[in-house]
PDB file of C-alpha atoms in Angstrom:
ATOM      1  CA  MET I   1     101.831  85.285 123.253  1.00 74.00           C
ATOM      2  CA  GLU I   2      99.622  82.205 124.124  1.00 86.00           C
ATOM      3  CA  ILE I   3      96.442  81.137 122.451  1.00 84.00           C
ATOM      4  CA  SER I   4      94.259  78.352 123.884  1.00 89.00           C
ATOM      5  CA  GLU I   5      93.448  75.641 122.169  1.00 88.00           C
ATOM      6  CA  HIS I   6      89.739  76.858 121.697  1.00 88.00           C
ATOM      7  CA  GLU I   7      91.029  80.564 120.376  1.00 90.00           C
ATOM      8  CA  PHE I   8      92.979  78.103 117.396  1.00 86.00           C
ATOM      9  CA  GLU I   9      90.058  76.318 116.674  1.00 86.00           C
ATOM     10  CA  GLN I  10      87.757  79.770 115.681  1.00 87.00           C
ATOM     11  CA  ALA I  11      90.738  80.826 113.911  1.00 83.00           C
ATOM     12  CA  GLN I  12      90.703  77.084 111.591  1.00 83.00           C
ATOM     13  CA  THR I  13      87.119  77.147 111.540  1.00 82.00           C
ATOM     14  CA  ARG I  14      86.708  81.249 110.150  1.00 79.00           C
ATOM     15  CA  THR I  15      89.463  80.502 107.538  1.00 78.00           C
ATOM     16  CA  ALA I  16      87.418  77.658 106.305  1.00 79.00           C
ATOM     17  CA  GLU I  17      84.805  79.449 105.552  1.00 76.00           C
ATOM     18  CA  ILE I  18      86.699  82.538 103.804  1.00 72.00           C
ATOM     19  CA  ARG I  19      88.249  79.574 101.903  1.00 74.00           C
ATOM     20  CA  GLN I  20      84.690  78.691 100.821  1.00 74.00           C
ATOM     21  CA  ALA I  21      83.455  82.579  99.178  1.00 74.00           C
ATOM     22  CA  GLY I  22      86.661  81.875  97.589  1.00 77.00           C
ATOM     23  CA  HIS I  23      90.637  81.289  97.005  1.00 85.00           C
ATOM     24  CA  ALA I  24      92.975  81.068  95.223  1.00 91.00           C
ATOM     25  CA  VAL I  25      94.901  78.457  92.787  1.00 92.00           C
ATOM     26  CA  ALA I  26      96.862  79.883  90.854  1.00 95.00           C
ATOM     27  CA  ALA I  27      98.254  83.134  89.756  1.00 96.00           C
ATOM     28  CA  ARG I  28     100.228  84.800  87.035  1.00 96.00           C
ATOM     29  CA  TYR I  29     100.469  88.271  85.957  1.00 96.00           C
ATOM     30  CA  ASP I  30      99.460  88.533  82.450  1.00 95.00           C
ATOM     31  CA  ARG I  31     102.676  91.425  80.667  1.00 95.00           C
ATOM     32  CA  LYS I  32     100.181  92.128  77.556  1.00 95.00           C
ATOM     33  CA  HIS I  33      97.447  93.908  79.766  1.00 95.00           C
ATOM     34  CA  GLY I  34      99.796  94.135  82.888  1.00 93.00           C
ATOM     35  CA  ARG I  35      97.011  92.597  85.125  1.00 93.00           C
ATOM     36  CA  VAL I  36      97.092  90.266  87.553  1.00 93.00           C
ATOM     37  CA  VAL I  37      95.230  86.921  87.042  1.00 95.00           C
ATOM     38  CA  VAL I  38      94.378  85.118  89.080  1.00 93.00           C
ATOM     39  CA  ARG I  39      92.512  81.394  89.689  1.00 94.00           C
ATOM     40  CA  LEU I  40      89.708  80.722  91.901  1.00 91.00           C
ATOM     41  CA  HIS I  41      89.305  77.611  93.481  1.00 89.00           C
ATOM     42  CA  ASN I  42      85.893  77.589  91.765  1.00 89.00           C
ATOM     43  CA  GLY I  43      87.493  78.248  88.312  1.00 90.00           C
ATOM     44  CA  VAL I  44      86.958  81.442  87.862  1.00 87.00           C
ATOM     45  CA  GLU I  45      89.504  84.278  86.884  1.00 91.00           C
ATOM     46  CA  LEU I  46      89.836  87.367  88.296  1.00 90.00           C
ATOM     47  CA  ALA I  47      91.789  89.763  86.530  1.00 92.00           C
ATOM     48  CA  VAL I  48      93.106  92.788  88.122  1.00 90.00           C
ATOM     49  CA  PRO I  49      95.354  95.829  86.494  1.00 89.00           C
ATOM     50  CA  VAL I  50      97.996  95.720  88.378  1.00 91.00           C
ATOM     51  CA  GLY I  51      98.753  99.546  88.353  1.00 87.00           C
ATOM     52  CA  LEU I  52      95.221  99.512  90.824  1.00 84.00           C
ATOM     53  CA  VAL I  53      96.887  97.770  93.030  1.00 85.00           C
ATOM     54  CA  GLU I  54      98.876  99.599  95.715  1.00 82.00           C
ATOM     55  CA  ARG I  55     102.030  97.915  96.463  1.00 85.00           C
ATOM     56  CA  LEU I  56     102.178  96.693  92.757  1.00 89.00           C
ATOM     57  CA  ALA I  57     101.561  99.722  91.046  1.00 87.00           C
ATOM     58  CA  GLY I  58     104.646 100.674  89.258  1.00 88.00           C
ATOM     59  CA  ALA I  59     106.342  98.269  89.360  1.00 92.00           C
ATOM     60  CA  ALA I  60     108.713  96.297  87.417  1.00 94.00           C
ATOM     61  CA  PRO I  61     107.697  92.807  84.638  1.00 94.00           C
ATOM     62  CA  ASP I  62     109.755  90.881  85.353  1.00 94.00           C
ATOM     63  CA  ASP I  63     109.080  91.392  89.589  1.00 95.00           C
ATOM     64  CA  LEU I  64     105.287  90.843  88.795  1.00 95.00           C
ATOM     65  CA  ALA I  65     106.233  87.572  86.865  1.00 94.00           C
ATOM     66  CA  ASP I  66     107.204  85.988  90.290  1.00 94.00           C
ATOM     67  CA  ILE I  67     104.078  84.983  92.358  1.00 95.00           C
ATOM     68  CA  GLU I  68     103.469  82.408  95.306  1.00 96.00           C
ATOM     69  CA  VAL I  69     100.271  81.163  96.228  1.00 95.00           C
ATOM     70  CA  THR I  70      99.233  81.158  99.990  1.00 92.00           C
ATOM     71  CA  PRO I  71      99.324  77.515 101.144  1.00 89.00           C
ATOM     72  CA  ALA I  72      95.345  78.811 102.178  1.00 87.00           C
ATOM     73  CA  GLY I  73      95.281  80.496  99.341  1.00 90.00           C
ATOM     74  CA  LEU I  74      93.846  83.349 100.815  1.00 90.00           C
ATOM     75  CA  GLY I  75      97.490  85.767 100.077  1.00 91.00           C
ATOM     76  CA  LEU I  76      99.565  86.181  97.266  1.00 95.00           C
ATOM     77  CA  HIS I  77     103.392  87.167  97.498  1.00 95.00           C
ATOM     78  CA  TRP I  78     105.754  89.062  95.662  1.00 95.00           C
ATOM     79  CA  PRO I  79     109.291  87.692  96.779  1.00 95.00           C
ATOM     80  CA  LYS I  80     110.162  90.095  94.753  1.00 94.00           C
ATOM     81  CA  LEU I  81     108.281  93.208  95.685  1.00 94.00           C
ATOM     82  CA  ASP I  82     107.855  91.874  99.308  1.00 93.00           C
ATOM     83  CA  ALA I  83     104.322  92.684  98.380  1.00 91.00           C
ATOM     84  CA  ASP I  84     101.462  91.023 100.306  1.00 92.00           C
ATOM     85  CA  VAL I  85      97.412  91.548  99.078  1.00 90.00           C
ATOM     86  CA  TYR I  86      94.705  89.191  99.832  1.00 87.00           C
ATOM     87  CA  VAL I  87      92.307  87.162  97.758  1.00 89.00           C
ATOM     88  CA  PRO I  88      89.414  87.905  99.619  1.00 86.00           C
ATOM     89  CA  ALA I  89      90.055  91.215  99.247  1.00 83.00           C
ATOM     90  CA  LEU I  90      90.740  91.388  96.218  1.00 84.00           C
ATOM     91  CA  MET I  91      87.331  89.598  94.994  1.00 79.00           C
ATOM     92  CA  GLN I  92      85.548  92.506  97.604  1.00 74.00           C
ATOM     93  CA  GLY I  93      87.771  94.872  94.731  1.00 73.00           C
ATOM     94  CA  VAL I  94      89.529  96.497  97.985  1.00 66.00           C
ATOM     95  CA  PHE I  95      93.057  96.701  96.504  1.00 65.00           C
ATOM     96  CA  GLY I  96      94.597  99.199  99.177  1.00 62.00           C
ATOM     97  CA  SER I  97      94.702 100.732 102.334  1.00 58.00           C
ATOM     98  CA  ARG I  98      91.889 103.529 102.702  1.00 66.00           C
ATOM     99  CA  ARG I  99      93.883 106.642 102.026  1.00 68.00           C
ATOM    100  CA  TRP I 100      95.186 104.912  98.365  1.00 59.00           C
ATOM    101  CA  MET I 101      91.742 103.587  98.056  1.00 60.00           C
ATOM    102  CA  ALA I 102      90.813 107.243  98.374  1.00 64.00           C
ATOM    103  CA  ALA I 103      93.498 108.738  96.216  1.00 64.00           C
ATOM    104  CA  GLN I 104      92.060 106.886  93.083  1.00 61.00           C
ATOM    105  CA  LEU I 105      88.748 107.545  93.574  1.00 62.00           C
ATOM    106  CA  GLY I 106      89.464 111.285  93.647  1.00 61.00           C
ATOM    107  CA  ALA I 107      91.981 111.084  90.938  1.00 57.00           C
ATOM    108  CA  SER I 108      89.134 109.262  88.682  1.00 58.00           C
ATOM    109  CA  GLY I 109      87.338 111.883  89.818  1.00 58.00           C
ATOM    110  CA  GLY I 110      89.406 114.370  88.909  1.00 59.00           C
ATOM    111  CA  ARG I 111      89.769 113.615  85.497  1.00 59.00           C
ATOM    112  CA  ALA I 112      86.008 112.929  85.182  1.00 60.00           C
ATOM    113  CA  THR I 113      84.862 115.462  82.397  1.00 71.00           C
ATOM    114  CA  SER I 114      81.279 116.118  81.962  1.00 77.00           C
ATOM    115  CA  LYS I 115      79.020 119.278  80.424  1.00 81.00           C
ATOM    116  CA  ALA I 116      77.948 119.989  83.780  1.00 80.00           C
ATOM    117  CA  LYS I 117      81.632 120.070  85.283  1.00 72.00           C
ATOM    118  CA  ALA I 118      82.581 122.450  82.039  1.00 77.00           C
ATOM    119  CA  ASP I 119      79.733 124.666  82.801  1.00 82.00           C
ATOM    120  CA  ALA I 120      80.668 125.236  86.513  1.00 80.00           C
ATOM    121  CA  ALA I 121      84.789 126.075  85.395  1.00 78.00           C
ATOM    122  CA  ARG I 122      83.421 128.062  82.985  1.00 81.00           C
ATOM    123  CA  ALA I 123      81.087 129.707  85.497  1.00 83.00           C
ATOM    124  CA  ASN I 124      83.783 130.105  87.832  1.00 82.00           C
ATOM    125  CA  GLY I 125      86.162 131.773  85.732  1.00 82.00           C
ATOM    126  CA  ARG I 126      83.405 134.583  84.724  1.00 82.00           C
ATOM    127  CA  LYS I 127      84.002 134.823  88.127  1.00 82.00           C
ATOM    128  CA  GLY I 128      87.767 135.609  87.798  1.00 78.00           C
ATOM    129  CA  GLY I 129      88.545 131.779  88.404  1.00 72.00           C
ATOM    130  CA  ARG I 130      89.903 130.145  91.519  1.00 71.00           C
ATOM    131  CA  PRO I 131      91.182 132.303  94.093  1.00 73.00           C
ATOM    132  CA  SER I 132      94.720 132.455  94.554  1.00 74.00           C
ATOM    133  CA  ARG I 133      96.163 131.274  96.926  1.00 74.00           C
ATOM    134  CA  SER I 134      97.523 133.391 100.384  1.00 70.00           C
ATOM    135  CA  ALA I 135     100.686 133.082 102.138  1.00 61.00           C
ATOM    136  CA  SER I 136     100.347 131.768 105.910  1.00 58.00           C
ATOM    137  CA  ALA I 137     101.704 132.964 107.814  1.00 51.00           C
TER     138      ALA I 137
END
């Protein structure tokens, strides 16, 4: 696939604009707290628990400790995991695919407790509880 000089220049301009918003200059794995700490060009540090990041959740600490920052500073790469994370997405709170993010949100909602949720569960129990699943043919 060939790209024109104009398309190449546009891509370089977009990359420069994205980098201005924030790019990584260093990254490390914080074993004690189980998180990736990314230092941005402006001195800001972003700490993200690895369990929230789709490609990193459940990975071994030794694999997480080996992090590379891409030359443009817009990506992080874990060679042992063959995993990549886009730094601007981390800054926006996007830790994986839409499906991954929806599953994380659903799981946290399911674990939530409140008086209203307890009252609803009690009321449902008085009605006989959750209906049993019928076998579909």
